Amino acid sequence: MTLKAAAVPTTLSVDLDRAVLALSDALDFIGVDEIGHGHRVALMAAMCASALEWEPERIHLLVQAGLMHDCGVSSTREHRAIINELMWEGEHAHCDRGFGYLGAVPPLAHLAPIVLEHHTPWEQLCHRGVDENVALIANLIYLVDRADAVRSRGVAEGRPVVDILSRYEGSHFAPELMAVFREEASREAFWFAQEDPTLRERVVELAISGDPVLLTMSEIKALAVMFGRIIDAKSPYTERHSLGVATVAIRLGRHFGLSAMALDMIEVSALLHDLGKLRIPDELLEKQGPLTADERRRMARHAFDTFEVLRRVFGDGPVAQWAAFHHEYVSGHGYPFHREAVNLPLEARIIAVADVLQALAQRRPYRQPLKPEDIVAILDGMVFGGKLDRDVVAVVKADLDTYWHDAVAQEGAEPSQ
Ligand SMILES: [Fe+2]
Ligand SMILES: [Fe+2]
Ligand SMILES: [Fe+2]
């Protein structure tokens, strides 16, 4: 059978507000059983800010920062620590990481200084003379973030939460912010609003403002690299996985003569293919030995979760599909969509092969990285079993060293130009 490349659009239209909103869902997945933290922080902060009569543009900035504030956290273990402790040593590590991630994405770089300071006590912000606008937004996020953490630990909404945070008034939280929070949090309505479906509906209204801000392809790629890094930071075993898959996929795409647009899109898809893995607890991702039926189901849904987030950023066309089909088999027996071969475009097959190659070339909890010759035997077995595309695997085998180095390369973290 001749491999057919998919028909690709001539432009990729991505609106910044919608992308931030959809990707914040992926970040909120990290809570696993306690999802929605970023949404609640954004909404609580916006409710306090409108009581303070902040300008709409400033509230929009606050909401964006609220949705992205914990982008430096990838692991479910670290997320648990953040929710279970009020203040703890090392809390700034995720602020520094978030600052680094956001600073590298031009349309989000203005959020970086806010995210950097979202666990900095108010006294320190004043002492260091941090820009007043940044300081107030960061401190408001800090305050409602801790309110959500305290409530998630089982402290009753309203007065009990306020009483705990009031101990830190002046030292950690700005008195004017504490005053407005005290007022807002005394109303049941403030807490009722933090529950779905109200939470989601209000956050959508707050996050999508006015005219769309369409991103250029290099901005889209920078955003995809940022989320690729977040996904890869989830476990030491997946370090650089998404970046390696993207590097391999681009080279394969070139070999098959894909257009420049299709190459850009395959790069973005490859960087984001494991987005849904943010929802898998670290313990399960690193589990050695066989999985139970329930654990297998949890693992299998990651490609579906990838699709659900990406269709909201890119629509349900090629980018979302190529990314989400990385566990589909040419036999039609893959998961979770069970696509038939005829509905599995070349680009999806390329990402599937690149994914397997990168994973085999990397250390896993249960084994060392495999050598090229062992990888070939496994790839051949997967072709024989109807899992991977024969022609794509043949291209990898013909230039194995190059592809193997692409998969594990330590350089090349930047998006292609
Ligand atoms: Fe945080
Ligand atoms: Fe947080
Ligand atoms: Fe993967």
Coordinates of N, CA, C and O in Angstrom, one line a residue, residues 324-383:
A324 N -2.9 12.4 18.9 CA -3.7 11.5 19.7 C -3.7 10.0 19.2 O -4.1 9.1 19.9
F325 N -3.2 9.9 17.9 CA -3.3 8.5 17.3 C -1.9 7.8 17.5 O -1.7 6.8 16.8
H326 N -1.1 8.2 18.5 CA 0.2 7.5 18.6 C 0.2 6.1 19.2 O 1.2 5.5 19.2
H327 N -1.0 5.7 19.7 CA -1.1 4.3 20.1 C -2.1 3.5 19.2 O -2.5 2.4 19.6
E328 N -2.4 4.1 18.1 CA -3.3 3.3 17.1 C -2.4 2.4 16.3 O -1.2 2.8 16.0
Y329 N -2.9 1.3 15.9 CA -2.1 0.3 15.1 C -2.6 0.2 13.7 O -3.8 0.4 13.4
V330 N -1.7 -0.1 12.8 CA -2.1 -0.2 11.4 C -3.1 -1.4 11.2 O -3.9 -1.5 10.3
S331 N -3.0 -2.3 12.2 CA -4.0 -3.5 12.2 C -5.4 -3.0 12.6 O -6.4 -3.8 12.4
G332 N -5.5 -1.8 13.1 CA -6.9 -1.4 13.6 C -7.1 -1.8 15.0 O -8.2 -1.5 15.6
H333 N -6.1 -2.5 15.7 CA -6.4 -3.0 17.0 C -5.6 -2.1 18.1 O -5.3 -2.6 19.2
G334 N -5.3 -0.9 17.7 CA -4.6 0.0 18.7 C -5.7 0.6 19.6 O -6.8 0.2 19.6
Y335 N -5.2 1.6 20.4 CA -6.2 2.2 21.3 C -5.9 3.7 21.4 O -4.8 4.2 21.0
P336 N -6.8 4.6 21.9 CA -8.1 4.2 22.4 C -9.2 4.4 21.3 O -10.4 4.1 21.6
F337 N -8.8 4.8 20.1 CA -9.8 5.0 19.0 C -10.1 3.9 18.1 O -11.0 3.8 17.4
H338 N -9.1 2.9 18.1 CA -9.2 1.7 17.2 C -9.4 2.2 15.7 O -10.3 1.7 15.0
R339 N -8.6 3.1 15.3 CA -8.7 3.6 13.9 C -8.2 2.5 12.9 O -7.3 1.7 13.2
E340 N -8.9 2.4 11.8 CA -8.6 1.4 10.7 C -7.4 2.0 10.0 O -7.2 3.2 10.0
A341 N -6.6 1.1 9.4 CA -5.4 1.6 8.6 C -5.7 2.7 7.7 O -4.9 3.7 7.5
V342 N -6.8 2.6 7.0 CA -7.2 3.6 5.9 C -7.4 5.0 6.6 O -7.3 6.0 5.9
N343 N -7.7 5.0 7.8 CA -7.9 6.3 8.5 C -6.7 6.7 9.4 O -6.9 7.5 10.3
L344 N -5.6 6.1 9.1 CA -4.4 6.4 9.9 C -3.3 7.1 9.0 O -2.6 6.4 8.3
P345 N -3.3 8.4 8.9 CA -2.4 9.1 8.0 C -0.9 8.8 8.3 O -0.6 8.5 9.4
L346 N -0.2 9.1 7.2 CA 1.3 8.9 7.3 C 1.9 9.6 8.6 O 2.7 9.1 9.3
E347 N 1.4 10.9 8.8 CA 2.0 11.7 9.9 C 1.8 11.0 11.2 O 2.6 11.0 12.1
A348 N 0.6 10.4 11.4 CA 0.3 9.7 12.7 C 1.2 8.5 12.8 O 1.7 8.2 13.9
R349 N 1.4 7.8 11.7 CA 2.3 6.6 11.7 C 3.7 7.0 12.0 O 4.4 6.2 12.7
I350 N 4.1 8.1 11.5 CA 5.5 8.6 11.8 C 5.7 8.9 13.3 O 6.6 8.5 13.9
I351 N 4.7 9.6 13.9 CA 4.8 9.9 15.3 C 4.8 8.6 16.1 O 5.5 8.5 17.1
A352 N 4.0 7.6 15.7 CA 3.9 6.4 16.5 C 5.3 5.7 16.5 O 5.7 5.2 17.5
V353 N 5.9 5.7 15.3 CA 7.3 5.0 15.2 C 8.3 5.8 16.0 O 9.1 5.3 16.8
A354 N 8.2 7.2 15.9 CA 9.2 8.0 16.6 C 9.0 7.8 18.1 O 10.0 7.8 18.9
D355 N 7.8 7.7 18.6 CA 7.4 7.5 20.0 C 8.1 6.2 20.5 O 8.7 6.2 21.6
V356 N 7.9 5.1 19.8 CA 8.4 3.8 20.2 C 10.0 3.9 20.2 O 10.6 3.5 21.2
L357 N 10.5 4.4 19.1 CA 12.0 4.5 19.0 C 12.6 5.3 20.2 O 13.5 4.9 20.8
Q358 N 12.0 6.5 20.5 CA 12.5 7.3 21.6 C 12.4 6.5 22.9 O 13.4 6.5 23.7
A359 N 11.3 5.9 23.1 CA 11.1 5.2 24.4 C 12.1 4.1 24.6 O 12.6 3.9 25.7
L360 N 12.3 3.4 23.5 CA 13.3 2.2 23.6 C 14.7 2.7 23.8 O 15.5 2.0 24.5
A361 N 15.0 3.9 23.3 CA 16.4 4.4 23.4 C 16.6 5.1 24.7 O 17.7 5.5 25.0
Q362 N 15.6 5.1 25.5 CA 15.7 5.8 26.8 C 15.6 4.8 28.0 O 14.9 3.8 27.9
R363 N 16.2 5.2 29.1 CA 16.1 4.3 30.3 C 14.6 4.3 30.8 O 14.0 5.4 30.7
R364 N 14.2 3.2 31.3 CA 12.9 3.1 31.9 C 13.0 2.5 33.3 O 14.1 2.0 33.6
P365 N 12.0 2.7 34.2 CA 12.2 2.2 35.5 C 12.6 0.7 35.6 O 13.3 0.3 36.5
Y366 N 12.2 0.0 34.6 CA 12.3 -1.5 34.6 C 13.5 -1.9 33.7 O 13.7 -3.1 33.5
R367 N 14.1 -1.0 32.9 CA 15.2 -1.5 32.1 C 16.2 -0.3 31.7 O 15.8 0.9 31.8
Q368 N 17.4 -0.7 31.2 CA 18.3 0.3 30.7 C 17.9 0.7 29.3 O 17.1 0.0 28.7
P369 N 18.6 1.8 28.8 CA 18.3 2.1 27.3 C 18.7 0.9 26.4 O 19.7 0.3 26.7
L370 N 18.0 0.7 25.4 CA 18.3 -0.4 24.5 C 19.3 0.1 23.4 O 19.2 1.2 23.0
K371 N 20.1 -0.8 23.0 CA 21.1 -0.5 21.9 C 20.3 -0.6 20.6 O 19.3 -1.3 20.4
P372 N 20.9 0.1 19.5 CA 20.2 0.1 18.2 C 19.8 -1.3 17.7 O 18.7 -1.4 17.2
E373 N 20.7 -2.3 17.9 CA 20.4 -3.6 17.3 C 19.2 -4.2 18.0 O 18.4 -4.9 17.4
D374 N 19.1 -4.0 19.3 CA 17.9 -4.5 20.1 C 16.6 -3.8 19.7 O 15.6 -4.4 19.6
I375 N 16.8 -2.5 19.4 CA 15.6 -1.7 19.0 C 15.1 -2.2 17.7 O 13.8 -2.4 17.5
V376 N 16.0 -2.6 16.7 CA 15.5 -3.1 15.4 C 14.7 -4.3 15.6 O 13.6 -4.5 15.0
A377 N 15.1 -5.2 16.4 CA 14.4 -6.5 16.6 C 13.0 -6.2 17.1 O 12.0 -6.8 16.7
I378 N 12.9 -5.2 18.0 CA 11.5 -4.9 18.6 C 10.7 -4.2 17.5 O 9.5 -4.5 17.4
L379 N 11.3 -3.2 16.8 CA 10.5 -2.6 15.7 C 10.0 -3.6 14.7 O 8.8 -3.5 14.3
D380 N 10.9 -4.5 14.3 CA 10.5 -5.5 13.4 C 9.3 -6.4 13.9 O 8.3 -6.7 13.2
G381 N 9.4 -6.7 15.2 CA 8.3 -7.5 15.8 C 7.0 -6.7 15.8 O 5.9 -7.3 15.6
M382 N 7.1 -5.4 16.0 CA 5.9 -4.6 16.0 C 5.3 -4.4 14.6 O 4.1 -4.3 14.4
V383 N 6.2 -4.4 13.6 CA 5.7 -4.4 12.2 C 5.0 -5.7 11.9 O 3.8 -5.7 11.4

